[in-house]
Tab-separated table of C-alpha atoms in Angstrom:
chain	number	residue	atom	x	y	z
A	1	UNK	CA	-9.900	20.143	0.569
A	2	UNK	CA	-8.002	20.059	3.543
A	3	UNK	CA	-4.154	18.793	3.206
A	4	UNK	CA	-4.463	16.765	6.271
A	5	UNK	CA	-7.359	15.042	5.147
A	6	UNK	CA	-5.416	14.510	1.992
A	7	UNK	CA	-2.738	13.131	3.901
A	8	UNK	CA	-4.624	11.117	6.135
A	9	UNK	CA	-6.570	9.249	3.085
A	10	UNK	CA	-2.944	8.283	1.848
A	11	UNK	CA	-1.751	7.153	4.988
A	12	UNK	CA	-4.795	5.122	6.063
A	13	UNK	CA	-4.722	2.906	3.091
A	14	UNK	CA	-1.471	2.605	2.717
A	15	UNK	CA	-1.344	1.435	6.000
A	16	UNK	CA	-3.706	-0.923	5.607
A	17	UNK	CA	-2.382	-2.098	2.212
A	18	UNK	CA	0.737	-3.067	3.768
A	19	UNK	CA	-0.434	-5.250	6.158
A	20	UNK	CA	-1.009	-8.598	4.195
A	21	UNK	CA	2.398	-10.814	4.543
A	22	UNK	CA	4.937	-10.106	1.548
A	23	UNK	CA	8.762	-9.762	0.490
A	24	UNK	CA	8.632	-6.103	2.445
A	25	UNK	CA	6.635	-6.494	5.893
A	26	UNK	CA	8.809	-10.442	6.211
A	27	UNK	CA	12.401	-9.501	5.645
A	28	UNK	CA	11.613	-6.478	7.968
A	29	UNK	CA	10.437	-8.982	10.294
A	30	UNK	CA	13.491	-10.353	9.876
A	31	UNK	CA	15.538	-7.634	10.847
A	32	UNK	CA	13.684	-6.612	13.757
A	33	UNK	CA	14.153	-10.170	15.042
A	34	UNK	CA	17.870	-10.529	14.871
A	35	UNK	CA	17.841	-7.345	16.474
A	36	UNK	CA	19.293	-5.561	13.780
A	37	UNK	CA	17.043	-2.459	14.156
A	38	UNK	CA	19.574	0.196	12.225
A	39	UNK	CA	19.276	-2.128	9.295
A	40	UNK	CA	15.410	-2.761	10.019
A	41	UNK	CA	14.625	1.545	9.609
A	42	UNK	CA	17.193	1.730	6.320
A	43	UNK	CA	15.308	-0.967	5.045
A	44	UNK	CA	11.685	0.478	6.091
A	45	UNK	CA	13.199	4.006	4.474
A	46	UNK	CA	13.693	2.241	1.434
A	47	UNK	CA	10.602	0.325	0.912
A	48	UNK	CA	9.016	3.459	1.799
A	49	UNK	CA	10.761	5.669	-1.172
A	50	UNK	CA	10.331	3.453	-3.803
A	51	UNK	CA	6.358	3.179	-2.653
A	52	UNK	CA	6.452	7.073	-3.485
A	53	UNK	CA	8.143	6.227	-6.939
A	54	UNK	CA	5.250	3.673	-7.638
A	55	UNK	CA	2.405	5.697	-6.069
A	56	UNK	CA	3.233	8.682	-7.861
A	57	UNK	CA	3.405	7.249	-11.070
A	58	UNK	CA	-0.071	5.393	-10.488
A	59	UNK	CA	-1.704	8.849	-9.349
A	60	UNK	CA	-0.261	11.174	-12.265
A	61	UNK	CA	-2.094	8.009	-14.625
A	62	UNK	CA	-5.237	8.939	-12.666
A	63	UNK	CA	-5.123	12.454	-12.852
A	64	UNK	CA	-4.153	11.931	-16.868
A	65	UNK	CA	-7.614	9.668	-16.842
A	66	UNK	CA	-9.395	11.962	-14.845
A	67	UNK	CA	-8.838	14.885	-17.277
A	68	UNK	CA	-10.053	13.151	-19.881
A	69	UNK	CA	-13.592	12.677	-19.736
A	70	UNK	CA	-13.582	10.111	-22.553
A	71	UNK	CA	-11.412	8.030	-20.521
A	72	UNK	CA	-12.943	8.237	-17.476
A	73	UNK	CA	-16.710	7.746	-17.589
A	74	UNK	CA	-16.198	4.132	-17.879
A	75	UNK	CA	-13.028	4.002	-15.425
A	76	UNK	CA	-15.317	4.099	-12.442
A	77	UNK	CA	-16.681	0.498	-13.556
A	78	UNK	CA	-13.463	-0.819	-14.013
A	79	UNK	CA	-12.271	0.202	-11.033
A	80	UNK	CA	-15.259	-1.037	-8.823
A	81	UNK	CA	-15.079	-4.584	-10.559
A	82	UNK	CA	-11.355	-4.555	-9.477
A	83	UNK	CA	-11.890	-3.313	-6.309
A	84	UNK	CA	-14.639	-6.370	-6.034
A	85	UNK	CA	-12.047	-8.847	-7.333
A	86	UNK	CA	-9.193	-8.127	-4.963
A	87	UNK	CA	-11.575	-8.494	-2.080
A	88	UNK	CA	-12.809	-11.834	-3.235
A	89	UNK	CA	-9.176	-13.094	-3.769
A	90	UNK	CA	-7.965	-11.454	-0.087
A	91	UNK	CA	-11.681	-13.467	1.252
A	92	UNK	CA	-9.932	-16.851	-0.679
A	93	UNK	CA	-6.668	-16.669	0.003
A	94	UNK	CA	-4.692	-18.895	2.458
A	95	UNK	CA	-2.083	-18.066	5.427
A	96	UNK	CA	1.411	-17.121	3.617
A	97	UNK	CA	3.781	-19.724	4.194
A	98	UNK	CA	7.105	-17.723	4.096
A	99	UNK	CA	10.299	-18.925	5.736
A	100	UNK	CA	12.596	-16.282	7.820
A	101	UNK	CA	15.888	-16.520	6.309
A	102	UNK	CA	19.380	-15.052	6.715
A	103	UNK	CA	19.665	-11.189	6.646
A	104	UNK	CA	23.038	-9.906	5.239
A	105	UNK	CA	25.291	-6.894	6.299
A	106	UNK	CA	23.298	-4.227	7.977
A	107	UNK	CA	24.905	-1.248	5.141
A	108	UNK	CA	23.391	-3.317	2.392
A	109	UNK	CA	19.725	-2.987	4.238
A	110	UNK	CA	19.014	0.275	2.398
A	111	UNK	CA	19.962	-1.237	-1.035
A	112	UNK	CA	17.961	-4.212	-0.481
A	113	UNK	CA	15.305	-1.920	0.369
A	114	UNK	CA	15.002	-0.600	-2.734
A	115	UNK	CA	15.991	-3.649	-5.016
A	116	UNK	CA	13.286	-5.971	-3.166
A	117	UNK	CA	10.734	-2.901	-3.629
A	118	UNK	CA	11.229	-2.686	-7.359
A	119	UNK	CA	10.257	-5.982	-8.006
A	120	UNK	CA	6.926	-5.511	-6.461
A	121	UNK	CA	5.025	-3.124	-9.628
A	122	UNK	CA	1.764	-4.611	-8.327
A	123	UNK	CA	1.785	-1.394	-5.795
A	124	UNK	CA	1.287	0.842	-9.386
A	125	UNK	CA	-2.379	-0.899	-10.087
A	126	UNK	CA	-3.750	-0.914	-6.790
A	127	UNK	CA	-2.566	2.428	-6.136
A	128	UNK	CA	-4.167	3.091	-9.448
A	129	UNK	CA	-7.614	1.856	-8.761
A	130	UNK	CA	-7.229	3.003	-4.433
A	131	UNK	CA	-6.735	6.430	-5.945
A	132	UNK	CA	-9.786	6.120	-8.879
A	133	UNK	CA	-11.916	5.054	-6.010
A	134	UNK	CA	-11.526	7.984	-3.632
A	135	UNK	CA	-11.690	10.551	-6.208
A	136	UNK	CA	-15.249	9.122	-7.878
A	137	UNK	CA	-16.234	9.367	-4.050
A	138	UNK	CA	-15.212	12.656	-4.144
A	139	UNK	CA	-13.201	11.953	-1.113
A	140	UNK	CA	-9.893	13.228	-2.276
A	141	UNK	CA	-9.112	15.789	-4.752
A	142	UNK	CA	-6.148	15.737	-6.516
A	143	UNK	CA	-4.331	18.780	-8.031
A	144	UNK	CA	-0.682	19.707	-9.251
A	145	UNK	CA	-0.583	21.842	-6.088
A	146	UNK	CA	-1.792	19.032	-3.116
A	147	UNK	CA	-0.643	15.668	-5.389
A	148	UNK	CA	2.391	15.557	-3.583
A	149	UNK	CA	0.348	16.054	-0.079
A	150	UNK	CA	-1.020	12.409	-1.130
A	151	UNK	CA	1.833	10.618	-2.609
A	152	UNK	CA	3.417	11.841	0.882
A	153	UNK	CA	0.769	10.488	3.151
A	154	UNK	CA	1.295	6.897	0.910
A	155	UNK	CA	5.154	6.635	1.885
A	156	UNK	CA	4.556	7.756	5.223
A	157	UNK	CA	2.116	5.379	5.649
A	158	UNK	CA	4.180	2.654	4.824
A	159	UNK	CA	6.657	2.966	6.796
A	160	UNK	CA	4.867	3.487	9.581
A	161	UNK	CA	3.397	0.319	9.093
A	162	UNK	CA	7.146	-1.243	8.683
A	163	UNK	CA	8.518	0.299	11.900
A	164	UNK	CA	5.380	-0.813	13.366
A	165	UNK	CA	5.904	-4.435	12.551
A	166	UNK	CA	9.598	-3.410	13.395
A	167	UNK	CA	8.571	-2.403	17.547
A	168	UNK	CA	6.061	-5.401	17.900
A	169	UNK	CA	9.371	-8.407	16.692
A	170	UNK	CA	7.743	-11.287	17.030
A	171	UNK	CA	4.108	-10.153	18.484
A	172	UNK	CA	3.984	-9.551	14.668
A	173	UNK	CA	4.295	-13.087	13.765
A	174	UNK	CA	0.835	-13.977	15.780
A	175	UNK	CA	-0.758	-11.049	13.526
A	176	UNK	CA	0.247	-12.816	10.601
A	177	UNK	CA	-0.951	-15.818	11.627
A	178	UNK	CA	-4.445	-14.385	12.050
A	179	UNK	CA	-6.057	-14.910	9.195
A	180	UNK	CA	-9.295	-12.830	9.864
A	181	UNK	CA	-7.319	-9.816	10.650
A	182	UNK	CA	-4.646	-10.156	7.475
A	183	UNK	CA	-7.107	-11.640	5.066
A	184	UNK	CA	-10.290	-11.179	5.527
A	185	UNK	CA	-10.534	-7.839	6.478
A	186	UNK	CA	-8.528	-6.269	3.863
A	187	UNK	CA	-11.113	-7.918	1.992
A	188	UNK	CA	-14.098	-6.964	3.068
A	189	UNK	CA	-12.940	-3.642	2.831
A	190	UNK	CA	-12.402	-3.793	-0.958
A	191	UNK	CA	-15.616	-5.655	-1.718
A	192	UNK	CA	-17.458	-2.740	0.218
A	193	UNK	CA	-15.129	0.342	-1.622
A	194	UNK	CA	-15.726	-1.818	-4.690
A	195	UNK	CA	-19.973	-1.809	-4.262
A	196	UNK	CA	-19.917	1.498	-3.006
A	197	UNK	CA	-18.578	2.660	-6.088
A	198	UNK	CA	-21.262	1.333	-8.135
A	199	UNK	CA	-24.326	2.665	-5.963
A	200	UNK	CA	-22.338	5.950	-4.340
């Protein structure tokens, strides 16, 4: 399998994973909008190592599931019920109503990086079932020797989407506000990975 490829499958939904309004994508925000940009890119370097941390963990479980066959014939179930279920939650779920608060020094921006990305372990299941998903597709193939290609393409992807949220400032805020585009669309997505699963 080609490494781009690899890479590109990483990046993609990572990118589009980090789009829905949370602790990361606001206090970015935040930065970017009291002009604070050094501080903005420590903090988007952070967020984005510690999403390497949690991805690789969640895609050494799935190779460890993957090699054993006992394990995994039923895993592609699970993981298009999830898949179903976080699209029907993103479908019901209603416009974030998080406040822009006061940003401290810019040196602590890197350490509040990675403190405010620890406390978010949800990225270990959905990388979990993201990564369970494109390997019963046969999309991506993951080895010892092109796992890292992946885990790479995650991080990367992330922070692109923070120094993109960074370089819009406030155009961001009208994103967020769209509820189609946040919401419903990450949905949909899910809800067709999450059938496609079941009849692919």
């Amino acid at each position: 399998m080609s490494l781009l490829i690899l890479f590109g499958m990483g990046f993609f939904f990572s990118f589009i994973g980090s789009i829905p309004p949370g602790s990361i994508n606001i206090t970015t925000l935040q930065y970017a909008l009291e002009k604070r940009i050094k501080a903005a890119y420590a903090f988007a370097i952070a967020a984005a190592l510690t999403e390497y941390l949690y991805a690789a963990l969640a895609v050494r479980f799935q190779i460890y599931l993957t090699e054993n066959a006992n394990i995994s014939q039923y895993f592609q179930i699970i993981t298009g019920s999830v898949l179903i279920l976080l699209g029907i939650l993103n479908l019901l779920k209603k416009p974030s109503q998080a406040k822009l608060t006061t940003i401290g020094e810019k040196r602590n921006a890197f350490k509040k990086g990675i403190l405010l990305s620890l406390t978010n372990p949800l990225a270990i299941p959905f990388w979990l079932m993201v990564t369970a998903y494109l390997q019963s597709m046969g999309w991506v193939s993951l080895t010892h020797q092109n796992f890292w290609v992946y885990v790479a393409g995650i991080s990367v992807g992330t922070f692109c989407l923070l120094a993109t949220v960074i370089n819009l400032g406030t155009r961001f805020t009208s994103i967020q506000g769209n509820t189609f585009l946040i919401y419903k669309v990450p949905g949909l997505i899910f809800i067709v990975m999450g059938v496609w699963s079941f009849v692919g």
